Tab-separated table of C-alpha atoms in Angstrom:
chain	number	residue	atom	x	y	z
A	348	UNK	CA	-15.667	62.148	-24.854
A	349	UNK	CA	-16.659	61.718	-28.486
A	350	UNK	CA	-18.589	58.618	-29.282
A	351	UNK	CA	-15.743	57.101	-31.169
A	352	UNK	CA	-13.502	57.307	-28.167
A	353	UNK	CA	-16.191	55.666	-26.063
A	354	UNK	CA	-16.265	52.928	-28.720
A	355	UNK	CA	-12.830	52.190	-28.421
A	356	UNK	CA	-12.735	52.312	-24.694
A	357	UNK	CA	-15.583	49.799	-24.665
A	358	UNK	CA	-13.927	47.593	-27.174
A	359	UNK	CA	-10.465	47.739	-25.216
A	360	UNK	CA	-12.254	46.897	-22.118
A	361	UNK	CA	-14.339	43.962	-23.806
A	362	UNK	CA	-10.893	42.474	-25.147
A	363	UNK	CA	-9.302	42.899	-21.646
A	364	UNK	CA	-12.102	40.885	-20.002
A	365	UNK	CA	-12.240	38.320	-22.613
A	366	UNK	CA	-8.343	37.656	-22.020
A	367	UNK	CA	-8.764	37.455	-18.478
A	368	UNK	CA	-11.894	34.870	-18.936
A	369	UNK	CA	-9.603	32.798	-21.153
A	370	UNK	CA	-6.694	32.894	-18.899
A	371	UNK	CA	-8.884	31.968	-15.932
A	372	UNK	CA	-10.496	29.179	-17.716
A	373	UNK	CA	-7.412	27.719	-19.658
A	374	UNK	CA	-7.065	24.089	-19.696
A	375	UNK	CA	-4.085	23.072	-17.351
A	376	UNK	CA	-1.061	22.417	-19.006
A	377	UNK	CA	-0.596	18.451	-19.015
A	378	UNK	CA	2.336	16.894	-17.172
A	379	UNK	CA	4.317	13.697	-17.819
A	380	UNK	CA	2.475	10.472	-17.918
A	381	UNK	CA	3.290	8.554	-14.736
A	382	UNK	CA	3.534	4.655	-14.693
A	383	UNK	CA	3.824	3.753	-10.793
A	384	UNK	CA	4.757	0.278	-10.054
A	385	UNK	CA	4.790	-1.194	-6.353
A	386	UNK	CA	6.891	-3.930	-5.903
A	387	UNK	CA	5.255	-5.241	-2.487
A	388	UNK	CA	8.035	-5.797	0.194
A	389	UNK	CA	11.041	-4.364	-1.646
A	390	UNK	CA	13.917	-3.186	0.438
A	391	UNK	CA	15.672	-0.466	-1.103
A	392	UNK	CA	19.010	-2.256	-0.277
A	393	UNK	CA	18.022	-5.145	-2.858
A	394	UNK	CA	18.896	-2.563	-5.447
A	395	UNK	CA	21.112	0.302	-3.787
A	396	UNK	CA	23.334	-2.652	-2.504
A	397	UNK	CA	22.491	-5.211	-5.265
A	398	UNK	CA	26.323	-6.066	-5.802
A	399	UNK	CA	26.745	-6.958	-2.279
A	400	UNK	CA	23.965	-9.414	-2.344
A	401	UNK	CA	24.791	-10.642	-5.894
A	402	UNK	CA	21.844	-9.545	-7.445
A	403	UNK	CA	21.236	-9.390	-11.261
A	404	UNK	CA	18.711	-6.589	-11.631
A	405	UNK	CA	20.109	-4.793	-14.585
A	406	UNK	CA	16.856	-2.671	-15.116
A	407	UNK	CA	16.353	-1.701	-11.675
A	408	UNK	CA	19.838	-0.866	-11.360
A	409	UNK	CA	19.882	1.281	-14.228
A	410	UNK	CA	16.739	3.428	-12.639
A	411	UNK	CA	19.066	4.063	-9.657
A	412	UNK	CA	21.970	5.437	-11.722
A	413	UNK	CA	19.565	7.174	-14.345
A	414	UNK	CA	16.848	8.574	-12.036
A	415	UNK	CA	16.134	9.775	-8.380
A	416	UNK	CA	16.026	7.428	-5.546
A	417	UNK	CA	15.507	7.360	-1.698
A	418	UNK	CA	17.938	5.660	0.485
A	419	UNK	CA	14.759	4.605	2.371
A	420	UNK	CA	11.241	5.503	2.929
A	421	UNK	CA	9.798	5.843	6.477
A	422	UNK	CA	6.306	4.179	6.455
A	423	UNK	CA	3.217	4.258	8.176
A	424	UNK	CA	2.041	2.670	11.414
A	425	UNK	CA	1.546	-0.383	10.789
A	426	UNK	CA	3.925	-1.201	8.095
A	427	UNK	CA	1.656	-3.581	6.255
A	428	UNK	CA	0.329	-3.434	2.901
A	429	UNK	CA	-3.071	-1.923	2.542
A	430	UNK	CA	-2.522	1.092	4.720
A	431	UNK	CA	0.794	1.586	3.328
A	432	UNK	CA	-0.259	1.481	-0.440
A	433	UNK	CA	-3.109	3.804	0.573
A	434	UNK	CA	-0.672	6.624	2.066
A	435	UNK	CA	1.269	6.107	-1.257
A	436	UNK	CA	-1.701	7.299	-3.376
A	437	UNK	CA	-3.130	9.798	-0.977
A	438	UNK	CA	-0.112	11.428	0.963
A	439	UNK	CA	-1.779	11.080	4.490
A	440	UNK	CA	-1.237	8.806	7.315
A	441	UNK	CA	-3.953	5.933	8.248
A	442	UNK	CA	-5.922	7.517	10.572
A	443	UNK	CA	-6.699	10.500	8.106
A	444	UNK	CA	-7.378	8.087	4.928
A	445	UNK	CA	-9.083	5.498	7.037
A	446	UNK	CA	-7.340	2.254	5.862
A	447	UNK	CA	-5.945	1.196	9.242
A	448	UNK	CA	-4.964	-2.385	8.665
A	449	UNK	CA	-4.770	-5.170	5.710
A	450	UNK	CA	-7.872	-7.075	7.539
A	451	UNK	CA	-11.183	-5.614	8.975
A	452	UNK	CA	-11.186	-5.767	12.744
A	453	UNK	CA	-13.077	-8.841	13.297
A	454	UNK	CA	-12.746	-10.565	17.045
A	455	UNK	CA	-15.789	-12.797	16.482
A	456	UNK	CA	-14.363	-13.974	13.102
A	457	UNK	CA	-17.878	-13.289	11.228
A	458	UNK	CA	-16.438	-11.535	8.260
A	459	UNK	CA	-14.605	-14.736	6.746
A	460	UNK	CA	-11.014	-13.184	6.763
A	461	UNK	CA	-12.276	-10.168	4.950
A	462	UNK	CA	-9.714	-7.493	3.893
A	463	UNK	CA	-9.967	-3.697	3.431
A	464	UNK	CA	-10.757	-4.225	-0.364
A	465	UNK	CA	-13.064	-1.266	-1.075
A	466	UNK	CA	-12.019	1.998	-2.597
A	467	UNK	CA	-15.229	3.707	-0.925
A	468	UNK	CA	-13.659	3.331	2.435
A	469	UNK	CA	-10.825	5.713	1.359
A	470	UNK	CA	-11.622	9.031	3.084
A	471	UNK	CA	-9.579	11.436	0.954
A	472	UNK	CA	-8.710	12.112	-2.741
A	473	UNK	CA	-6.448	9.853	-4.310
A	474	UNK	CA	-3.817	10.662	-7.089
A	475	UNK	CA	-6.454	8.756	-9.479
A	476	UNK	CA	-8.742	11.559	-8.516
A	477	UNK	CA	-6.114	14.319	-8.802
A	478	UNK	CA	-5.338	12.822	-12.246
A	479	UNK	CA	-8.900	12.986	-13.526
A	480	UNK	CA	-9.272	16.583	-12.393
A	481	UNK	CA	-6.374	17.305	-14.377
A	482	UNK	CA	-8.091	15.776	-17.435
A	483	UNK	CA	-5.927	12.786	-17.465
A	484	UNK	CA	-7.450	9.122	-17.983
A	485	UNK	CA	-6.479	6.551	-15.517
A	486	UNK	CA	-5.563	2.753	-15.103
A	487	UNK	CA	-4.779	0.295	-12.387
A	488	UNK	CA	-3.940	-3.626	-12.016
A	489	UNK	CA	-3.896	-5.291	-8.524
A	490	UNK	CA	-3.330	-2.142	-6.609
A	491	UNK	CA	-4.697	-2.590	-2.853
A	492	UNK	CA	-8.064	-1.072	-2.047
A	493	UNK	CA	-9.146	-0.433	-5.066
A	494	UNK	CA	-12.411	-2.229	-5.829
A	495	UNK	CA	-14.871	0.237	-7.188
A	496	UNK	CA	-12.174	2.878	-7.310
A	497	UNK	CA	-12.452	5.852	-9.767
A	498	UNK	CA	-10.248	4.647	-12.337
A	499	UNK	CA	-11.078	4.401	-16.143
A	500	UNK	CA	-9.329	1.074	-16.957
A	501	UNK	CA	-9.670	-1.134	-13.385
A	502	UNK	CA	-8.390	-4.379	-12.324
A	503	UNK	CA	-8.699	-4.485	-8.578
A	504	UNK	CA	-7.011	-6.409	-5.994
A	505	UNK	CA	-9.725	-8.828	-4.499
A	506	UNK	CA	-10.311	-12.496	-3.930
A	507	UNK	CA	-12.922	-14.407	-2.319
A	508	UNK	CA	-11.918	-15.475	1.518
A	509	UNK	CA	-11.872	-19.316	0.773
A	510	UNK	CA	-9.693	-18.932	-2.075
A	511	UNK	CA	-6.556	-16.826	-0.724
A	512	UNK	CA	-3.661	-17.689	-2.800
A	513	UNK	CA	-3.361	-20.084	-6.183
A	514	UNK	CA	-7.004	-20.889	-6.454
A	515	UNK	CA	-7.761	-23.416	-9.131
A	516	UNK	CA	-11.418	-22.135	-9.089
A	517	UNK	CA	-11.965	-20.733	-12.972
A	518	UNK	CA	-14.856	-18.570	-11.457
A	519	UNK	CA	-12.607	-16.346	-9.878
A	520	UNK	CA	-11.551	-15.145	-13.374
A	521	UNK	CA	-15.165	-14.599	-13.795
A	522	UNK	CA	-15.419	-12.640	-10.386
A	523	UNK	CA	-12.578	-10.261	-11.561
A	524	UNK	CA	-14.036	-9.550	-15.042
A	525	UNK	CA	-17.280	-8.542	-13.246
A	526	UNK	CA	-15.101	-6.094	-10.840
A	527	UNK	CA	-13.146	-4.683	-13.741
A	528	UNK	CA	-13.932	-1.482	-15.226
A	529	UNK	CA	-15.235	-1.155	-17.974
A	530	UNK	CA	-16.881	-4.601	-17.729
A	531	UNK	CA	-15.817	-5.442	-21.118
A	532	UNK	CA	-12.093	-5.151	-20.275
A	533	UNK	CA	-11.298	-8.547	-19.963
A	534	UNK	CA	-12.842	-9.651	-23.071
A	535	UNK	CA	-10.671	-6.522	-24.841
A	536	UNK	CA	-7.486	-7.756	-23.366
A	537	UNK	CA	-7.565	-11.304	-23.270
A	538	UNK	CA	-6.844	-12.165	-26.780
A	539	UNK	CA	-3.408	-10.592	-26.575
A	540	UNK	CA	-2.698	-10.837	-22.703
A	541	UNK	CA	-4.105	-14.449	-22.125
A	542	UNK	CA	-5.573	-15.734	-19.127
A	543	UNK	CA	-5.652	-13.587	-15.745
A	544	UNK	CA	-4.731	-15.135	-12.590
A	545	UNK	CA	-7.115	-16.867	-10.373
A	546	UNK	CA	-7.555	-15.646	-6.728
A	547	UNK	CA	-4.911	-13.865	-5.022
A	548	UNK	CA	-2.000	-15.489	-6.775
A	549	UNK	CA	1.105	-14.086	-5.007
A	550	UNK	CA	3.419	-16.074	-7.117
A	551	UNK	CA	5.889	-15.056	-10.101
A	552	UNK	CA	3.387	-16.446	-12.481
A	553	UNK	CA	0.539	-14.417	-11.021
A	554	UNK	CA	2.888	-11.091	-11.154
A	555	UNK	CA	3.402	-11.924	-14.747
A	556	UNK	CA	-0.367	-12.239	-15.518
A	557	UNK	CA	-0.817	-8.827	-14.124
A	558	UNK	CA	2.357	-7.357	-16.116
A	559	UNK	CA	0.724	-8.954	-19.339
A	560	UNK	CA	-2.597	-7.059	-18.683
A	561	UNK	CA	-1.083	-3.817	-17.657
A	562	UNK	CA	1.189	-4.030	-20.885
A	563	UNK	CA	-2.029	-4.313	-23.011
A	564	UNK	CA	-3.731	-1.726	-21.315
A	565	UNK	CA	-0.661	0.695	-21.810
A	566	UNK	CA	-0.632	-0.515	-25.366
A	567	UNK	CA	-4.194	0.018	-26.364
A	568	UNK	CA	-5.253	3.108	-24.187
A	569	UNK	CA	-1.841	4.902	-23.232
A	570	UNK	CA	-3.324	6.249	-19.661
A	571	UNK	CA	-1.705	9.312	-18.234
A	572	UNK	CA	-1.418	7.798	-14.918
A	573	UNK	CA	-1.357	3.997	-14.189
A	574	UNK	CA	-0.812	2.024	-11.035
A	575	UNK	CA	0.482	-1.783	-10.744
A	576	UNK	CA	1.096	-3.858	-7.875
A	577	UNK	CA	3.391	-6.796	-8.067
A	578	UNK	CA	3.104	-8.997	-4.857
A	579	UNK	CA	5.444	-12.127	-5.524
A	580	UNK	CA	8.553	-10.668	-3.709
A	581	UNK	CA	6.805	-9.941	-0.407
A	582	UNK	CA	5.166	-13.714	-0.733
A	583	UNK	CA	8.986	-15.095	-1.085
A	584	UNK	CA	10.160	-13.192	1.716
A	585	UNK	CA	7.420	-14.435	4.000
A	586	UNK	CA	8.367	-17.601	2.982
A	587	UNK	CA	11.886	-17.793	3.116
A	588	UNK	CA	13.118	-14.607	4.622
A	589	UNK	CA	14.838	-11.376	2.879
A	590	UNK	CA	17.735	-11.799	0.963
A	591	UNK	CA	17.178	-15.439	0.600
A	592	UNK	CA	18.056	-17.281	-2.497
A	593	UNK	CA	14.153	-17.499	-3.309
A	594	UNK	CA	13.611	-13.813	-2.928
A	595	UNK	CA	16.490	-12.854	-4.781
A	596	UNK	CA	15.150	-15.181	-7.718
A	597	UNK	CA	11.938	-13.702	-7.506
A	598	UNK	CA	13.121	-10.158	-7.833
A	599	UNK	CA	15.284	-10.855	-10.585
A	600	UNK	CA	12.221	-12.112	-12.504
A	601	UNK	CA	10.375	-9.007	-11.695
A	602	UNK	CA	13.194	-6.899	-12.923
A	603	UNK	CA	12.314	-8.341	-16.146
A	604	UNK	CA	8.831	-7.509	-15.789
A	605	UNK	CA	9.430	-3.950	-15.058
A	606	UNK	CA	11.877	-3.655	-17.874
A	607	UNK	CA	9.050	-4.399	-20.359
A	608	UNK	CA	6.404	-2.160	-18.548
A	609	UNK	CA	8.902	0.919	-18.840
A	610	UNK	CA	9.912	-0.062	-22.486
A	611	UNK	CA	5.898	0.429	-23.342
A	612	UNK	CA	5.563	3.682	-21.362
A	613	UNK	CA	8.470	5.239	-22.652
A	614	UNK	CA	7.240	4.023	-26.288
A	615	UNK	CA	3.866	5.573	-25.717
A	616	UNK	CA	5.384	8.902	-24.657
A	617	UNK	CA	9.471	9.704	-24.351
A	618	UNK	CA	8.379	12.416	-21.829
A	619	UNK	CA	6.789	9.648	-19.622
A	620	UNK	CA	8.106	9.063	-15.988
A	621	UNK	CA	8.386	5.620	-14.279
A	622	UNK	CA	7.942	5.369	-10.353
A	623	UNK	CA	9.036	2.377	-8.556
A	624	UNK	CA	7.733	2.191	-4.917
A	625	UNK	CA	6.990	-0.403	-2.206
A	626	UNK	CA	5.017	-0.503	0.975
A	627	UNK	CA	7.292	-1.777	3.566
A	628	UNK	CA	10.609	-3.182	4.491
A	629	UNK	CA	11.483	-6.930	5.669
A	630	UNK	CA	13.117	-8.579	8.592
A	631	UNK	CA	13.372	-12.298	9.832
A	632	UNK	CA	11.089	-13.430	12.394
A	633	UNK	CA	11.964	-15.952	15.010
A	634	UNK	CA	9.290	-16.073	17.742
A	635	UNK	CA	5.238	-15.575	17.765
A	636	UNK	CA	3.921	-13.570	20.713
A	637	UNK	CA	0.521	-15.084	21.471
A	638	UNK	CA	-1.193	-12.121	22.705
A	639	UNK	CA	-4.611	-13.789	22.545
A	640	UNK	CA	-3.716	-16.019	25.449
A	641	UNK	CA	-3.482	-13.521	28.179
A	642	UNK	CA	-6.460	-11.621	26.974
A	643	UNK	CA	-8.426	-15.154	27.347
A	644	UNK	CA	-6.777	-15.917	30.830
A	645	UNK	CA	-8.024	-12.402	32.155
A	646	UNK	CA	-11.464	-12.933	30.974
A	647	UNK	CA	-11.258	-9.916	28.618
A	648	UNK	CA	-12.447	-12.552	25.704
A	649	UNK	CA	-14.456	-15.568	25.897
A	650	UNK	CA	-14.719	-18.572	23.365
A	651	UNK	CA	-17.207	-21.367	22.568
A	652	UNK	CA	-16.916	-24.484	20.637
A	653	UNK	CA	-19.390	-25.443	17.638
A	654	UNK	CA	-20.741	-28.697	18.722
A	655	UNK	CA	-20.653	-30.012	14.968
A	656	UNK	CA	-17.616	-28.397	13.590
A	657	UNK	CA	-15.359	-28.333	16.768
A	658	UNK	CA	-14.413	-24.987	15.654
A	659	UNK	CA	-13.449	-22.510	18.550
A	660	UNK	CA	-14.422	-18.966	18.036
A	661	UNK	CA	-14.841	-15.714	20.281
A	662	UNK	CA	-18.192	-15.373	21.574
A	663	UNK	CA	-17.814	-12.362	23.517
A	664	UNK	CA	-15.287	-9.703	24.412
A	665	UNK	CA	-14.488	-6.649	26.361
A	666	UNK	CA	-10.924	-6.003	24.741
A	667	UNK	CA	-9.373	-7.739	21.786
A	668	UNK	CA	-6.169	-7.417	19.986
A	669	UNK	CA	-5.897	-6.263	16.178
A	670	UNK	CA	-3.018	-7.974	15.064
A	671	UNK	CA	-0.781	-6.253	12.214
A	672	UNK	CA	2.211	-8.192	12.105
A	673	UNK	CA	4.990	-6.701	14.353
A	674	UNK	CA	2.434	-4.796	16.327
A	675	UNK	CA	-1.254	-5.164	17.716
A	676	UNK	CA	-3.886	-2.617	18.373
A	677	UNK	CA	-5.911	-2.995	21.409
A	678	UNK	CA	-9.521	-2.099	20.851
A	679	UNK	CA	-12.448	-2.000	23.496
A	680	UNK	CA	-15.830	-3.267	22.821
A	681	UNK	CA	-16.995	0.054	24.921
A	682	UNK	CA	-14.653	2.970	24.108
A	683	UNK	CA	-15.849	4.644	27.435
A	684	UNK	CA	-15.166	1.084	29.619
A	685	UNK	CA	-12.472	3.025	31.854
A	686	UNK	CA	-12.371	-0.080	34.182
A	687	UNK	CA	-11.540	-2.361	31.386
A	688	UNK	CA	-8.964	0.163	29.897
A	689	UNK	CA	-7.235	0.316	33.294
A	690	UNK	CA	-7.307	-3.479	33.589
A	691	UNK	CA	-5.837	-4.081	30.012
A	692	UNK	CA	-3.231	-1.202	30.597
A	693	UNK	CA	-1.945	-2.931	33.772
A	694	UNK	CA	-1.878	-6.374	32.045
A	695	UNK	CA	0.183	-5.013	29.132
A	696	UNK	CA	2.512	-3.174	31.073
A	697	UNK	CA	3.139	-6.254	33.347
A	698	UNK	CA	3.897	-8.375	30.115
A	699	UNK	CA	6.257	-5.714	28.445
A	700	UNK	CA	8.237	-5.499	31.984
A	701	UNK	CA	9.659	-9.102	31.130
A	702	UNK	CA	12.309	-8.591	28.246
A	703	UNK	CA	11.497	-12.272	27.230
A	704	UNK	CA	8.301	-11.283	25.858
A	705	UNK	CA	9.265	-9.345	22.988
A	706	UNK	CA	7.338	-6.200	23.605
A	707	UNK	CA	9.202	-2.970	22.866
A	708	UNK	CA	6.407	-0.480	23.613
A	709	UNK	CA	2.986	0.257	24.919
A	710	UNK	CA	1.629	3.131	23.606
A	711	UNK	CA	-1.450	4.933	24.836
A	712	UNK	CA	-4.361	7.101	22.940
A	713	UNK	CA	-2.009	10.288	22.858
A	714	UNK	CA	0.860	8.530	21.520
A	715	UNK	CA	-0.992	6.635	19.008
A	716	UNK	CA	-2.436	9.697	17.693
A	717	UNK	CA	0.858	11.284	17.063
A	718	UNK	CA	1.687	8.595	14.895
A	719	UNK	CA	-1.174	8.772	12.672
A	720	UNK	CA	-2.596	5.476	13.367
A	721	UNK	CA	-5.527	3.572	14.926
A	722	UNK	CA	-7.709	6.661	16.252
A	723	UNK	CA	-9.997	4.205	18.163
A	724	UNK	CA	-7.332	2.021	19.721
A	725	UNK	CA	-6.952	2.217	23.497
A	726	UNK	CA	-3.248	0.886	23.317
A	727	UNK	CA	-0.721	-0.093	20.642
A	728	UNK	CA	1.304	-3.073	21.317
A	729	UNK	CA	4.756	-2.668	19.592
A	730	UNK	CA	6.799	-5.725	19.265
A	731	UNK	CA	10.704	-6.062	19.357
A	732	UNK	CA	12.512	-6.762	16.016
A	733	UNK	CA	11.969	-10.280	15.220
A	734	UNK	CA	8.774	-11.137	17.471
A	735	UNK	CA	5.580	-11.486	15.554
A	736	UNK	CA	2.002	-11.578	16.504
A	737	UNK	CA	0.740	-15.215	17.052
A	738	UNK	CA	-2.647	-16.400	16.617
A	739	UNK	CA	-2.494	-19.305	19.434
A	740	UNK	CA	-5.312	-19.329	21.884
A	741	UNK	CA	-3.498	-21.818	24.424
A	742	UNK	CA	-0.203	-22.645	25.373
A	743	UNK	CA	2.989	-20.428	25.723
A	744	UNK	CA	2.889	-16.833	25.282
A	745	UNK	CA	6.191	-17.061	23.261
A	746	UNK	CA	6.677	-19.743	20.712
A	747	UNK	CA	9.703	-20.256	18.552
A	748	UNK	CA	8.945	-19.982	14.648
A	749	UNK	CA	10.384	-22.804	12.754
A	750	UNK	CA	12.435	-22.354	9.748
A	751	UNK	CA	13.478	-19.257	8.071
A	752	UNK	CA	10.808	-16.978	7.776
A	753	UNK	CA	10.326	-13.138	7.320
A	754	UNK	CA	7.817	-10.460	7.941
A	755	UNK	CA	6.665	-6.573	8.628
A	756	UNK	CA	4.044	-4.613	10.189
A	757	UNK	CA	6.912	-3.416	13.013
A	758	UNK	CA	7.382	0.093	13.889
A	759	UNK	CA	8.498	2.273	10.788
A	760	UNK	CA	11.272	3.689	13.073
A	761	UNK	CA	13.117	0.236	12.547
A	762	UNK	CA	15.498	0.683	9.649
A	763	UNK	CA	14.605	-2.831	8.375
A	764	UNK	CA	11.069	-1.480	7.643
A	765	UNK	CA	12.024	1.091	5.356
A	766	UNK	CA	10.615	0.844	2.100
A	767	UNK	CA	11.842	2.024	-1.680
A	768	UNK	CA	11.202	5.104	-3.849
A	769	UNK	CA	12.843	5.448	-7.490
A	770	UNK	CA	11.622	7.648	-10.423
A	771	UNK	CA	13.275	7.828	-13.813
A	772	UNK	CA	12.257	9.556	-17.186
A	773	UNK	CA	11.980	13.022	-18.565
A	774	UNK	CA	12.774	15.693	-16.269
A	775	UNK	CA	14.056	13.517	-13.588
A	776	UNK	CA	17.484	13.928	-12.138
A	777	UNK	CA	20.323	11.441	-13.026
A	778	UNK	CA	21.678	9.508	-9.843
A	779	UNK	CA	19.884	11.951	-7.313
A	780	UNK	CA	20.204	10.319	-4.010
A	781	UNK	CA	17.421	11.754	-1.741
A	782	UNK	CA	18.393	10.172	1.467
A	783	UNK	CA	15.402	8.840	3.868
A	784	UNK	CA	12.036	10.346	3.225
A	785	UNK	CA	8.622	10.478	4.359
A	786	UNK	CA	6.296	7.940	2.690
A	787	UNK	CA	3.514	10.994	2.460
A	788	UNK	CA	6.016	12.816	0.174
A	789	UNK	CA	5.377	10.162	-2.770
A	790	UNK	CA	2.039	11.255	-3.512
A	791	UNK	CA	2.461	14.873	-4.191
A	792	UNK	CA	5.755	14.086	-5.962
A	793	UNK	CA	3.787	11.970	-8.494
A	794	UNK	CA	0.983	14.864	-8.402
A	795	UNK	CA	3.520	17.391	-9.282
A	796	UNK	CA	4.943	15.269	-12.237
A	797	UNK	CA	1.290	14.838	-13.395
A	798	UNK	CA	0.519	18.601	-13.122
A	799	UNK	CA	-2.322	17.248	-10.961
A	800	UNK	CA	-2.590	19.426	-7.924
A	801	UNK	CA	-3.297	17.490	-4.602
A	802	UNK	CA	-3.514	19.981	-1.706
A	803	UNK	CA	-4.796	17.344	0.586
A	804	UNK	CA	-1.485	15.777	0.918
A	805	UNK	CA	0.251	16.487	4.125
A	806	UNK	CA	4.167	16.594	3.078
A	807	UNK	CA	6.304	18.378	0.769
A	808	UNK	CA	7.188	16.758	-2.622
A	809	UNK	CA	10.495	15.383	-2.971
A	810	UNK	CA	12.981	17.387	-5.215
A	811	UNK	CA	13.521	15.078	-8.154
A	812	UNK	CA	13.983	17.436	-10.932
A	813	UNK	CA	17.605	18.197	-12.186
């Protein structure tokens, strides 16, 4: 072979190598920007059957007709806010992502009502992480379990234990500003967005404050992926029941907020997609099941009274319920205490044998594991519809609930607990009914729209494209 031919061959091989290298290390093709809005407690029927309920929801109804939607989303065990929102951004069950309940397990009440606020407790990658790996900037306002999250523009959901709702302490705003990312975010947004809410304000005014701040972030920073949590519908349904006049009026207010947010997102990028989700459904509740009482009567828990404050607290326990609304996980102080586990099991099955006690099922460890929930629980007590975990420590096991109230936390097998999924925007099918879907499918669906691979999700993405 002549030197000239050798040189040509070498150059050809070099060119091929460079082409392969460029292909291997090419930047990923960007997907569509996504704004993901959670309307806490939104039952799909509010939108899919809006006319039957006399609802005036022009924007949310347009999303149903112009996009893809689920007839219902089967959620997690338990159907409460923090585990559900974490599944929405991870695509796995609570036993895998690690957020098992809203509140921390605290039978001796030493944590001042602490909730699972911190993103560091999430054990698997989130959509925020996937978006970053795909080269996208992220934002979030009011999303549960987001304190310290890997988010570029962040206002987490957090409140002090003594200021749970509608706080009037101006220091709450200073606290939120300190937890925000970057720490200059509030000073940047306040001139246009006004004051942020104080404490965990679950009113319409609280949602309006979150909306204003989200709008300003969208306007100034145009994140590739943003999450937002609106919580006033949940509060209205707790206080007045689902489809009450108060709940309907609240959602009609939220409809206007979502319309403004979507308008800004599509103004930022006409190829954007807006995804609307919820964490659980709702049902009316009529009776409390005061499960602490039989545990105290059986000597499984002991209490003491503070001589000064007269407050009664749990001083020791062998087994205790971890309440979650429509169910309760039963935890053992010593996971290997077979004698106590046997005693608890016999007691619970005895209670369940009386239909008046409102207990639908007693699940054991193997059955709990199948449902992806409470890996350390000995039992899971699942209540009948309308029967709800009470906190009384004396009196009757079953007590009536005064007035009209609503709640959740029940088995996701109950249709009333189904949550929502709607998507609209470029590349989304029009008026595509997806049927009843698995909550774990939502995160990989959003990841696919973002072109942000999420191999840790445990379910297939939904078919939302035309």
